[in-house]
Coordinates of C-alpha atoms in Angstrom, one line a residue:
M1 CA 249.2 49.3 161.1
R2 CA 250.9 47.4 158.3
K3 CA 253.8 48.2 156.1
G4 CA 252.8 49.8 152.8
Q5 CA 249.5 51.2 154.2
T6 CA 248.7 54.9 154.0
Y7 CA 247.4 57.0 156.9
E8 CA 246.8 60.6 157.9
G9 CA 247.7 62.3 161.1
V10 CA 248.8 65.5 162.8
V11 CA 252.5 66.0 163.8
Q12 CA 252.6 66.3 167.6
R13 CA 256.3 67.4 167.9
I14 CA 259.7 67.0 166.4
D15 CA 262.4 65.0 168.2
F16 CA 266.0 65.7 167.4
P17 CA 267.3 65.8 164.7
N18 CA 264.4 65.6 162.3
K19 CA 261.9 63.0 163.6
G20 CA 258.3 64.0 163.5
V21 CA 256.1 62.2 166.0
V22 CA 252.6 61.4 164.8
L23 CA 249.9 59.6 166.9
C24 CA 247.7 57.4 164.8
E25 CA 245.5 54.4 165.7
N26 CA 247.0 54.2 169.2
E27 CA 250.5 54.0 167.8
T28 CA 253.4 56.4 167.6
V29 CA 254.8 56.8 164.1
I30 CA 258.1 58.6 163.2
V31 CA 258.0 60.6 160.0
K32 CA 260.9 62.8 158.8
N33 CA 260.8 66.2 157.1
V34 CA 257.7 67.5 158.8
L35 CA 256.8 70.2 161.2
P36 CA 254.7 70.4 164.4
E37 CA 251.0 70.9 163.8
Q38 CA 251.1 69.9 160.1
K39 CA 248.4 67.5 159.0
I40 CA 250.1 64.9 156.8
S41 CA 249.6 61.7 154.9
F42 CA 252.3 59.0 155.1
M43 CA 253.0 55.4 154.2
I44 CA 254.3 52.9 156.7
S45 CA 257.8 52.1 155.6
K46 CA 259.2 50.1 158.6
K47 CA 257.7 48.3 161.6
R48 CA 259.9 46.3 163.9
K49 CA 260.8 46.0 167.5
G50 CA 257.9 48.2 168.5
K51 CA 259.1 51.1 166.3
V52 CA 256.9 52.3 163.4
E53 CA 258.3 54.6 160.7
G54 CA 256.5 56.3 157.9
R55 CA 257.5 58.0 154.7
L56 CA 255.9 61.5 154.1
L57 CA 253.6 61.5 151.1
E58 CA 252.0 64.9 151.4
V59 CA 251.5 67.9 153.7
I60 CA 247.7 68.1 153.6
E61 CA 247.5 71.2 155.9
K62 CA 250.4 73.5 156.8
A63 CA 251.0 74.4 160.4
P64 CA 249.3 77.7 161.3
Y65 CA 252.6 79.5 162.0
E66 CA 254.3 78.6 158.7
L67 CA 255.7 81.4 156.5
M68 CA 256.3 81.5 152.7
E69 CA 259.8 80.1 152.3
F70 CA 262.2 82.6 150.9
C71 CA 264.6 80.2 149.2
P72 CA 263.6 78.8 145.7
H73 CA 265.4 75.5 146.5
F74 CA 263.5 74.8 149.8
G75 CA 261.9 71.4 149.9
V76 CA 264.0 70.0 147.1
C77 CA 267.4 70.7 148.6
G78 CA 268.0 68.6 151.7
G79 CA 269.6 71.5 153.6
C80 CA 267.2 73.7 155.5
S81 CA 264.2 71.9 157.0
Y82 CA 263.0 74.8 159.2
Q83 CA 263.2 77.6 156.6
S84 CA 259.4 78.1 156.6
V85 CA 259.3 78.3 160.4
P86 CA 259.4 81.8 162.0
Y87 CA 262.7 82.2 163.8
D88 CA 261.3 82.4 167.3
K89 CA 259.4 79.1 166.6
Q90 CA 262.7 77.5 165.4
L91 CA 264.3 78.4 168.7
E92 CA 261.3 77.0 170.7
I93 CA 261.5 73.7 168.8
K94 CA 265.2 73.3 169.3
E95 CA 265.1 74.3 173.0
N96 CA 262.3 71.8 173.7
Q97 CA 264.2 69.0 171.8
V98 CA 267.3 69.4 173.9
K99 CA 265.3 69.7 177.1
R100 CA 263.5 66.4 176.4
L101 CA 266.8 64.6 175.5
L102 CA 268.5 65.8 178.7
K103 CA 265.6 65.0 181.0
P104 CA 266.8 61.4 181.9
A105 CA 270.2 62.9 183.0
F106 CA 268.5 65.4 185.2
E107 CA 266.3 62.6 186.7
K108 CA 269.4 60.6 187.4
Q109 CA 271.0 63.6 189.1
M110 CA 267.9 64.2 191.3
L111 CA 267.8 60.5 192.3
L112 CA 271.5 60.5 193.3
E113 CA 271.1 63.7 195.3
G114 CA 267.9 62.6 196.9
I115 CA 266.0 65.5 195.5
E116 CA 262.2 65.1 195.6
K117 CA 260.4 67.8 193.6
D118 CA 258.7 68.4 190.3
T119 CA 261.2 67.3 187.6
N120 CA 260.2 70.1 185.2
Q121 CA 260.6 72.7 187.8
Y122 CA 264.0 71.3 188.7
I123 CA 265.1 71.4 185.1
N124 CA 263.9 74.9 184.5
N125 CA 266.0 76.1 187.4
I126 CA 269.2 74.8 185.6
F127 CA 268.2 75.1 181.9
E128 CA 268.7 78.7 180.8
G129 CA 267.0 78.5 177.5
I130 CA 268.4 79.2 174.0
K131 CA 270.5 82.0 172.6
A132 CA 269.7 83.1 169.0
S133 CA 272.2 83.4 166.2
P134 CA 273.0 87.1 165.6
I135 CA 272.1 86.6 161.9
Q136 CA 269.6 84.1 160.4
V137 CA 270.5 84.3 156.7
N138 CA 273.7 84.5 154.7
Y139 CA 275.5 83.3 157.8
R140 CA 277.6 80.3 156.7
N141 CA 281.3 80.8 156.2
K142 CA 282.0 77.5 154.6
M143 CA 280.1 75.4 151.9
E144 CA 281.0 72.2 150.2
F145 CA 279.1 71.9 147.0
S146 CA 279.0 68.6 145.0
F147 CA 279.0 68.1 141.3
G148 CA 276.6 65.6 139.7
D149 CA 273.3 65.7 137.8
E150 CA 269.8 66.6 139.0
Y151 CA 268.4 63.5 137.3
K152 CA 269.9 60.5 135.5
D153 CA 271.9 61.6 132.5
G154 CA 270.8 65.2 133.0
P155 CA 272.9 68.3 132.6
L156 CA 275.8 69.1 134.9
A157 CA 274.7 70.3 138.4
L158 CA 276.6 71.8 141.2
G159 CA 275.1 72.3 144.7
M160 CA 273.6 70.2 147.4
H161 CA 272.1 66.7 147.6
K162 CA 268.5 66.5 146.8
R163 CA 266.3 65.7 149.8
G164 CA 266.2 62.0 150.4
S165 CA 268.7 61.2 147.6
F166 CA 272.4 60.1 147.8
Y167 CA 273.0 60.6 144.1
D168 CA 270.9 63.5 142.7
I169 CA 272.3 67.1 143.1
V170 CA 270.3 70.3 143.2
S171 CA 272.1 73.4 141.7
V172 CA 271.6 75.9 144.5
R173 CA 272.3 79.1 142.6
N174 CA 270.2 81.1 145.0
C175 CA 271.1 79.4 148.3
C176 CA 270.1 81.7 151.2
I177 CA 272.4 80.5 154.0
V178 CA 275.4 81.9 152.3
D179 CA 276.0 85.4 151.0
E180 CA 276.0 86.6 147.4
D181 CA 279.7 85.9 146.8
Y182 CA 279.1 82.2 147.2
R183 CA 276.2 82.3 144.8
I184 CA 278.3 84.2 142.2
V185 CA 281.3 81.8 142.6
L186 CA 279.0 78.7 142.3
A187 CA 277.4 80.1 139.1
C188 CA 280.7 80.9 137.6
V189 CA 282.3 77.5 138.2
L190 CA 279.1 75.6 137.1
D191 CA 278.8 77.6 133.9
Y192 CA 282.5 77.2 133.1
F193 CA 282.5 73.4 133.3
A194 CA 279.1 73.1 131.6
E195 CA 280.5 75.0 128.6
K196 CA 283.4 72.6 128.6
N197 CA 281.1 69.7 128.8
S198 CA 283.2 68.3 131.6
S199 CA 282.4 65.1 133.4
Y200 CA 281.6 64.6 137.0
F201 CA 282.8 61.8 139.2
H202 CA 280.1 59.1 139.1
R203 CA 279.6 57.6 142.6
I204 CA 278.7 54.1 141.3
R205 CA 281.0 53.8 138.3
H206 CA 283.9 55.6 139.9
E207 CA 284.5 57.5 136.7
G208 CA 284.8 61.2 135.9
Y209 CA 286.6 64.4 136.8
L210 CA 284.7 67.0 138.9
R211 CA 283.9 66.1 142.5
H212 CA 283.4 69.2 144.8
L213 CA 283.7 72.9 145.1
L214 CA 284.7 74.2 148.5
V215 CA 284.2 77.9 149.3
R216 CA 285.2 79.5 152.6
K217 CA 284.8 83.2 153.4
A218 CA 285.6 85.1 156.6
Y219 CA 282.8 87.2 157.9
K220 CA 285.0 89.8 159.5
T221 CA 287.9 90.2 157.0
G222 CA 286.0 89.2 153.8
E223 CA 288.8 87.0 152.6
M224 CA 287.9 84.0 150.5
L225 CA 289.4 80.6 149.7
I226 CA 288.1 78.6 146.7
A227 CA 289.0 75.0 146.3
L228 CA 288.1 72.8 143.2
V229 CA 288.2 69.1 144.1
T230 CA 288.7 66.7 141.2
T231 CA 290.0 63.2 140.4
T232 CA 293.2 62.7 138.3
Q233 CA 291.3 60.8 135.6
E234 CA 291.5 63.8 133.3
T235 CA 293.9 66.7 132.9
H236 CA 292.6 70.3 132.4
N237 CA 294.2 73.7 132.1
L238 CA 292.4 75.6 135.0
E239 CA 294.0 79.0 134.4
P240 CA 291.0 80.3 132.4
L241 CA 288.7 79.4 135.3
V242 CA 291.0 81.3 137.7
T243 CA 290.9 84.3 135.4
R244 CA 287.1 84.2 135.4
L245 CA 287.0 83.9 139.2
L246 CA 289.3 86.8 139.7
A247 CA 287.2 89.0 137.4
L248 CA 284.0 88.4 139.4
P249 CA 282.2 91.4 141.1
L250 CA 282.6 90.1 144.6
S251 CA 282.2 92.0 147.9
G252 CA 285.0 90.0 149.4
K253 CA 288.5 89.4 148.3
I254 CA 289.8 86.1 146.9
S255 CA 292.9 85.1 148.9
G256 CA 293.5 81.9 147.1
V257 CA 292.3 79.4 144.5
I258 CA 293.5 75.9 144.9
H259 CA 293.1 72.6 143.0
T260 CA 292.7 69.6 145.3
K261 CA 293.2 66.1 143.7
N262 CA 291.2 63.3 145.3
D263 CA 291.0 59.8 143.9
S264 CA 289.3 58.2 147.0
L265 CA 286.2 56.2 146.3
A266 CA 284.5 57.7 149.4
D267 CA 282.3 60.7 148.8
I268 CA 284.2 63.1 151.0
V269 CA 286.5 66.1 150.5
Q270 CA 290.0 65.1 151.1
S271 CA 293.4 65.7 149.4
D272 CA 295.9 63.4 147.8
E273 CA 297.6 66.5 146.4
T274 CA 296.8 70.2 146.5
V275 CA 298.1 72.7 144.0
I276 CA 297.9 76.5 144.5
L277 CA 296.5 78.0 141.3
Y278 CA 296.4 81.6 142.7
G279 CA 297.5 83.4 145.9
Q280 CA 297.7 81.2 149.0
D281 CA 296.1 78.2 150.5
Y282 CA 294.7 80.0 153.6
F283 CA 292.9 83.1 154.8
Y284 CA 292.3 84.9 158.0
E285 CA 289.2 85.3 160.2
E286 CA 288.8 87.3 163.4
L287 CA 286.9 86.1 166.5
L288 CA 286.5 88.0 169.8
G289 CA 289.5 90.1 169.1
L290 CA 291.7 87.2 168.1
K291 CA 293.0 86.4 164.6
F292 CA 292.8 82.9 163.1
K293 CA 294.5 81.4 160.0
I294 CA 292.2 79.0 158.3
S295 CA 293.1 76.5 155.5
Q296 CA 291.0 74.2 153.4
F297 CA 290.5 71.5 156.0
S298 CA 290.8 73.6 159.2
F299 CA 287.9 73.1 161.6
F300 CA 286.2 76.4 162.3
Q301 CA 282.7 77.1 163.4
T302 CA 280.6 77.7 160.3
N303 CA 278.8 80.7 161.7
S304 CA 281.4 83.3 162.8
L305 CA 279.0 85.6 164.7
G306 CA 277.3 82.6 166.2
A307 CA 280.6 81.2 167.3
E308 CA 281.3 84.4 169.3
V309 CA 278.1 83.8 171.2
L310 CA 279.0 80.1 171.7
Y311 CA 282.6 80.7 172.9
E312 CA 281.7 83.7 175.1
T313 CA 279.1 81.5 176.8
A314 CA 281.5 78.6 177.3
R315 CA 284.1 81.0 178.8
E316 CA 281.4 82.3 181.2
F317 CA 280.4 78.8 182.2
L318 CA 284.0 78.0 183.2
G319 CA 283.8 80.9 185.6
D320 CA 286.2 83.8 186.4
I321 CA 289.3 81.6 186.8
S322 CA 291.5 84.8 186.8
S323 CA 290.1 85.7 190.2
E324 CA 291.0 82.3 191.5
G325 CA 294.7 82.7 190.9
A326 CA 295.4 82.5 187.1
C327 CA 299.1 81.8 187.8
N328 CA 298.1 78.4 189.3
K329 CA 295.4 77.2 186.9
T330 CA 295.9 74.8 184.0
V331 CA 293.1 74.1 181.5
F332 CA 292.7 71.2 179.2
D333 CA 290.9 72.0 175.9
L334 CA 290.1 68.5 174.6
Y335 CA 289.1 68.2 170.9
S336 CA 290.5 71.7 170.4
G337 CA 290.3 72.0 166.6
T338 CA 292.2 75.1 165.6
G339 CA 292.5 76.2 169.2
T340 CA 289.8 78.8 169.4
I341 CA 288.8 78.2 173.0
T342 CA 292.4 77.5 174.0
Q343 CA 293.4 80.9 172.9
L344 CA 290.4 82.6 174.5
L345 CA 291.3 81.2 177.8
A346 CA 295.0 81.7 177.6
P347 CA 295.0 85.3 178.9
V348 CA 293.4 84.2 182.2
A349 CA 295.2 80.9 182.8
K350 CA 298.7 79.7 183.7
K351 CA 298.6 77.3 180.8
V352 CA 296.1 75.9 178.3
I353 CA 296.7 72.6 176.6
G354 CA 294.8 71.7 173.5
V355 CA 294.5 68.2 172.2
E356 CA 293.2 67.5 168.7
I357 CA 293.5 64.4 166.4
V358 CA 293.7 66.4 163.1
E359 CA 297.4 67.3 162.7
E360 CA 296.7 70.1 160.2
A361 CA 294.3 71.7 162.8
V362 CA 297.0 71.5 165.5
E363 CA 299.6 73.1 163.2
A364 CA 297.1 75.9 162.5
A365 CA 296.4 76.3 166.2
R366 CA 300.1 76.8 166.9
Q367 CA 300.4 79.4 164.1
N368 CA 297.3 81.2 165.4
A369 CA 298.7 81.3 168.9
E370 CA 301.9 82.8 167.6
I371 CA 299.9 85.4 165.5
N372 CA 298.0 86.4 168.6
G373 CA 301.1 86.6 170.8
L374 CA 299.9 83.9 173.2
H375 CA 302.8 81.9 174.6
N376 CA 301.1 79.8 177.3
C377 CA 299.3 77.6 174.9
E378 CA 300.4 74.1 174.0
F379 CA 298.9 72.0 171.3
I380 CA 299.2 68.3 171.0
A381 CA 298.3 66.2 168.0
G382 CA 296.7 62.9 168.8
D383 CA 293.7 60.9 170.0
V384 CA 292.4 62.3 173.4
L385 CA 292.0 58.7 174.6
K386 CA 295.8 58.2 174.3
V387 CA 297.3 61.6 174.7
I388 CA 295.8 62.5 178.1
D389 CA 297.9 59.7 179.6
E390 CA 301.1 61.2 178.3
I391 CA 300.6 64.8 179.5
D392 CA 302.7 65.6 182.6
E393 CA 300.5 68.5 183.8
K394 CA 297.3 67.8 185.6
P395 CA 294.3 70.1 184.8
D396 CA 292.4 72.3 187.1
Y397 CA 289.6 72.7 184.6
I398 CA 288.6 70.9 181.4
I399 CA 286.7 72.1 178.3
L400 CA 285.2 69.4 176.0
D401 CA 284.2 70.1 172.5
P402 CA 284.0 66.6 170.9
P403 CA 282.9 65.6 167.4
R404 CA 279.2 64.6 166.7
D405 CA 279.5 61.1 168.1
G406 CA 280.6 62.4 171.5
I407 CA 283.4 61.1 173.7
H408 CA 284.9 57.6 173.6
P409 CA 283.7 55.8 176.8
K410 CA 287.3 55.0 177.9
A411 CA 288.4 58.6 177.3
L412 CA 285.4 59.9 179.2
Q413 CA 286.4 57.7 182.2
K414 CA 289.9 59.1 182.1
I415 CA 288.5 62.6 182.0
I416 CA 286.4 61.8 185.1
D417 CA 289.4 60.4 186.9
F418 CA 291.1 63.8 186.8
Q419 CA 288.3 65.0 189.2
V420 CA 288.7 68.6 188.2
D421 CA 286.4 71.1 190.0
R422 CA 284.6 72.2 186.8
L423 CA 283.9 70.8 183.4
V424 CA 282.4 72.6 180.4
Y425 CA 280.9 70.4 177.7
I426 CA 280.1 71.9 174.2
S427 CA 278.1 69.6 172.0
C428 CA 276.8 69.8 168.4
K429 CA 274.7 66.6 168.8
P430 CA 272.5 66.6 171.9
T431 CA 271.8 62.8 171.7
S432 CA 275.5 62.1 172.2
L433 CA 275.6 64.8 175.0
A434 CA 272.7 63.1 176.8
R435 CA 274.5 59.8 176.8
D436 CA 277.8 61.3 178.1
L437 CA 276.1 63.4 180.7
E438 CA 274.7 60.3 182.4
V439 CA 278.2 58.9 182.7
L440 CA 279.6 62.1 184.1
I441 CA 276.8 62.2 186.7
D442 CA 277.6 58.6 187.7
G443 CA 281.3 59.7 187.9
G444 CA 280.6 62.3 190.6
Y445 CA 279.6 65.4 188.6
R446 CA 276.4 67.5 188.7
I447 CA 274.9 69.6 186.0
E448 CA 275.0 73.3 187.1
R449 CA 273.9 75.2 184.0
V450 CA 272.7 74.4 180.5
V451 CA 272.3 76.8 177.5
V452 CA 271.4 76.0 173.9
V453 CA 273.0 78.1 171.2
D454 CA 271.6 78.3 167.7
Q455 CA 274.5 78.2 165.3
F456 CA 272.5 76.9 162.3
P457 CA 269.2 78.9 161.6
G458 CA 266.9 77.2 159.2
T459 CA 268.3 73.8 159.9
V460 CA 267.7 71.0 162.4
H461 CA 271.1 71.4 164.0
V462 CA 272.0 73.1 167.3
E463 CA 274.8 73.5 169.9
T464 CA 274.5 72.9 173.6
I465 CA 276.7 74.0 176.4
V466 CA 276.7 72.3 179.8
G467 CA 278.5 73.5 182.9
L468 CA 279.3 70.7 185.4
Q469 CA 280.8 70.8 188.9
R470 CA 282.1 68.0 191.2
R471 CA 279.2 66.9 193.4
D472 CA 281.3 66.9 196.6
M473 CA 282.3 70.6 196.3

């Protein structure tokens, strides 16, 4: 097989996150944006160090299970790769992906414990399958839309990046992973600035005004926060836009409209200055009986109902610590975000200490604990790697919910050194989880339970929860 040549083949499986595996001419080729059982044509784009990658040219035959996609932007927008896949098949794909990724960790555990039996049978005794999202459409409670154009020098667009493109933007007026309020707000903002002939921030020239539109909405309370993100290269009166937004026929209620100014060259949503145009710069969501104050940059699971499944499962994995003497148990919630898990565990523990590097999230966590009347929570702002050396208390249990890249190796070793009886690891990227699990197993822990939780229907992403116990117990 040579670079630039075109071939045909059938996709055998999808490896996480979006890597189709095609066997062709006795070689394995990785092709993105495909589905199992599709017959495709592809061009070899890379071939080095024994790895062969291809670029999808055409789906010659659809997979037999594929449905008619229900979103008009599917295939053009880069968001929802699995939308044409029946939901039960999506769950099957994701479960198998995680199981394959964790297999080396299970094999290491079997070797260290001297277990000689069928590996798949051993895994199936521990791997408890996948839990579905309670809702599969209109589920996201946060969207960051980008301004741009759909093609060079085209009209103003507002939406998501076009599949495979860093620059082109697809106006997703009918996006199906958010509810109708998001679609109404997007259309309103896009039409307003199109009428004004406003400029967008050009990612190469670093010129222009409009950057992003951030919309957040609570599933339980219906409260909404709308943030317009621009540069300071132009000055505009935004009061007429606010008036239009407040007049929209929304099912939810706008709690605040804010203007965030960002002159960074990086294509990320951040704030140099934030001005409240209407209302307040936060809203409230409810989760498992607790109330949470959420601001523009607060971390909060993007699927509120799915988050309840996720956190209930994590709490179950930790075990009934209340029956083991709650007055004596201290729990560390590392990478705690706005303190959701911290507060869920507080009623059954002596103390729960959350550590999070984002200071705004820590301040929100403190406010949330106060709102919920929880006084045995402590939240510390800082890097887990450094902070855990400075905490006087020693944990009885530890919950880990790190960012996508997993846990810093030095921090992971410090976590192991605590030698707590039980650990619960929540991961949004199973490749990082697989790496960290092998280190934890080498450090004296064994995998007791694994559950996959689908927080992101229609997409390639998935959450995994692992319960670990000290091997010498």
